Coordinates of C-alpha atoms in Angstrom, one line a residue:
M23 CA 11.7 -50.0 86.6
K24 CA 14.8 -51.8 87.7
E25 CA 16.6 -53.8 85.0
R26 CA 16.5 -56.9 87.1
V27 CA 16.0 -58.1 90.7
T28 CA 17.5 -61.1 92.4
Y29 CA 16.1 -63.3 95.2
G30 CA 18.4 -66.2 96.2
A31 CA 19.7 -67.8 93.0
R32 CA 16.8 -66.6 90.9
T33 CA 16.9 -63.5 88.7
F34 CA 13.7 -61.7 87.6
V35 CA 13.3 -59.2 84.7
P36 CA 10.7 -56.4 84.2
A37 CA 7.3 -57.6 83.2
I38 CA 4.5 -55.1 84.1
N39 CA 5.3 -51.4 84.9
K40 CA 3.4 -49.0 87.3
E41 CA 1.4 -47.5 84.4
E42 CA 0.2 -50.8 83.2
I43 CA -0.8 -51.8 86.8
A44 CA -2.7 -48.6 87.3
A45 CA -4.5 -49.1 84.0
A46 CA -5.5 -52.7 84.9
V47 CA -6.8 -51.6 88.3
K48 CA -8.8 -48.7 86.7
H49 CA -10.3 -51.1 84.1
V50 CA -11.4 -53.6 86.7
A51 CA -12.9 -50.8 88.9
E52 CA -14.9 -49.5 86.0
E53 CA -16.4 -52.9 85.4
L54 CA -17.2 -53.3 89.1
N55 CA -18.7 -49.8 89.3
R56 CA -21.0 -50.7 86.4
D57 CA -22.0 -54.1 87.8
Y58 CA -22.4 -53.2 91.5
A59 CA -23.9 -49.6 91.3
G60 CA -26.5 -49.3 94.1
K61 CA -25.4 -52.6 95.8
E62 CA -23.2 -53.3 98.8
P63 CA -21.0 -56.3 98.1
V64 CA -18.4 -57.8 100.3
F65 CA -14.9 -57.7 99.0
L66 CA -13.2 -60.8 100.3
V67 CA -9.5 -60.2 99.9
V68 CA -7.1 -63.2 99.8
L69 CA -4.0 -62.5 101.8
N70 CA -1.2 -62.1 101.5
G71 CA -0.8 -61.5 97.8
A72 CA -3.9 -59.5 97.0
F73 CA -3.4 -56.7 99.5
M74 CA -1.8 -54.2 97.1
F75 CA -4.3 -54.8 94.3
A76 CA -7.2 -54.7 96.8
A77 CA -6.0 -51.4 98.3
D78 CA -5.7 -49.8 94.9
L79 CA -9.0 -51.3 93.7
V80 CA -11.2 -50.2 96.6
R81 CA -10.0 -46.6 96.3
E82 CA -11.3 -46.7 92.7
V83 CA -14.8 -48.1 93.3
T84 CA -17.7 -45.8 93.8
F85 CA -20.3 -48.1 95.5
D86 CA -20.7 -48.9 99.2
N87 CA -18.9 -52.1 100.2
L88 CA -17.7 -54.2 103.1
I89 CA -14.2 -55.6 103.2
S90 CA -12.9 -58.8 104.9
F91 CA -9.8 -60.9 104.6
V92 CA -9.1 -64.5 104.4
K93 CA -5.7 -66.2 104.3
L94 CA -5.2 -69.3 102.2
A95 CA -2.1 -70.9 100.9
S96 CA -1.3 -73.4 98.1
Y97 CA 2.3 -72.4 97.1
S98 CA 5.8 -73.2 98.1
G99 CA 8.6 -71.5 96.3
T100 CA 7.6 -71.2 92.6
Q101 CA 5.3 -74.3 92.5
S102 CA 1.8 -75.0 93.7
T103 CA 1.6 -77.6 96.3
G104 CA -1.8 -78.8 95.0
K105 CA -3.3 -78.4 98.5
V106 CA -5.1 -75.5 100.0
K107 CA -5.1 -74.9 103.7
E108 CA -7.2 -72.3 105.4
L109 CA -5.1 -70.2 107.8
I110 CA -7.5 -67.3 108.8
G111 CA -11.2 -67.4 108.4
L112 CA -13.9 -65.0 107.2
E113 CA -15.2 -62.6 109.9
I114 CA -18.3 -61.2 108.0
D115 CA -21.6 -63.2 107.7
V116 CA -21.9 -63.5 103.9
H117 CA -25.4 -65.1 104.0
G118 CA -27.6 -63.3 101.3
K119 CA -24.7 -61.0 100.3
D120 CA -22.9 -60.5 97.0
V121 CA -19.3 -61.5 97.4
I122 CA -16.3 -60.4 95.2
I123 CA -13.2 -62.5 95.9
V124 CA -10.1 -60.3 95.3
E125 CA -7.1 -62.4 94.4
D126 CA -3.6 -61.5 93.2
I127 CA -3.4 -64.3 90.6
V128 CA -5.6 -67.2 89.4
E129 CA -3.8 -70.1 87.7
S130 CA -5.3 -73.6 88.2
G131 CA -8.2 -72.2 90.1
L132 CA -7.8 -74.6 93.0
T133 CA -7.8 -71.9 95.7
M134 CA -10.7 -70.1 94.2
H135 CA -12.7 -73.3 93.7
R136 CA -12.3 -74.1 97.4
V137 CA -13.2 -70.6 98.5
M138 CA -16.3 -70.4 96.2
Q139 CA -17.5 -73.8 97.6
Q140 CA -17.2 -72.5 101.2
L141 CA -19.0 -69.2 100.4
R142 CA -21.9 -71.1 98.7
E143 CA -22.2 -73.3 101.7
W144 CA -22.4 -70.2 103.9
G145 CA -25.3 -68.9 101.7
A146 CA -23.7 -66.1 99.7
A147 CA -26.2 -64.6 97.2
S148 CA -23.6 -64.5 94.5
V149 CA -19.8 -65.0 94.2
Q150 CA -17.5 -63.5 91.6
I151 CA -13.7 -63.6 91.3
C152 CA -11.7 -60.5 90.7
T153 CA -8.0 -61.0 90.0
F154 CA -5.0 -58.8 89.2
V155 CA -3.6 -61.4 86.8
H156 CA -4.9 -64.6 85.2
K157 CA -3.1 -67.5 83.6
A158 CA -6.1 -68.7 81.6
M159 CA -4.1 -71.5 79.9
K160 CA -3.6 -73.1 83.3
L161 CA -7.2 -73.0 84.6
E162 CA -8.4 -76.5 85.7
Y163 CA -11.6 -75.5 87.6
E164 CA -14.1 -73.9 85.3
D165 CA -16.2 -72.5 88.2
A166 CA -13.1 -70.6 89.2
R167 CA -12.9 -68.6 86.0
P168 CA -12.5 -64.9 87.1
K169 CA -15.2 -62.4 85.8
Y170 CA -13.0 -59.4 86.5
I171 CA -9.4 -59.6 85.2
G172 CA -6.7 -56.9 85.4
M173 CA -4.5 -58.7 82.9
N174 CA -4.1 -62.1 81.2
I175 CA -0.5 -63.2 81.3
P176 CA 1.5 -66.1 79.9
D177 CA 2.6 -69.0 82.1
R178 CA 5.6 -67.3 83.8
F179 CA 6.4 -67.0 87.5
I180 CA 6.0 -63.4 88.6
I181 CA 6.8 -61.4 91.7
G182 CA 6.1 -57.9 92.9
Y183 CA 2.9 -55.8 93.6
G184 CA 2.0 -58.2 96.3
L185 CA 3.1 -61.4 94.6
D186 CA 6.0 -63.1 96.3
I187 CA 8.7 -65.7 96.2
D188 CA 8.9 -67.4 99.6
G189 CA 7.5 -64.3 101.3
H190 CA 9.9 -61.9 99.6
A191 CA 9.4 -59.2 96.9
R192 CA 5.8 -58.3 97.7
N193 CA 6.9 -54.7 98.3
L194 CA 8.0 -54.2 94.7
S195 CA 5.8 -51.6 93.1
E196 CA 6.1 -53.2 89.7
V197 CA 6.0 -56.9 88.5
Y198 CA 8.9 -59.0 87.4
E199 CA 9.0 -62.4 85.8
L200 CA 11.5 -65.2 86.3
G201 CA 14.3 -64.8 83.8
E202 CA 15.6 -67.6 81.5

């Protein structure tokens, strides 16, 4: 793991290494394998941030599944804008299906709250949230509490493993947090 990485004027320090990431993915996959054995849920992957987590996760699950992608945004720089705008819509009919939303990070829950509302309107049989990292202390929408969590983390801005800063740093194979 690099000692630090810099993007613009911001310096980031190591937070989560490859081994911890792999263990978190395996833990979540084991829970999903237990809960969805014999079922065929839809993985709804939220782009862009969840693509790395989703790719690793679906290779670890042992049940049949469908995968679709949706692109939503509520961030600008290191701060949430407080607004969610849908950019690309769902391409699978979720009516009567179990849906697992795969997200990179859940903080306030605003994005997940909006996605869950839409999925319910479209008739999903069930909807659960699966996230790589969760900032539980920031959750504002109780219905957006993830059932499947790779890691709980403190309230620090992180990048890497799909998480970005203004579109940069998604390619880092480990996670870094904003330095002091």
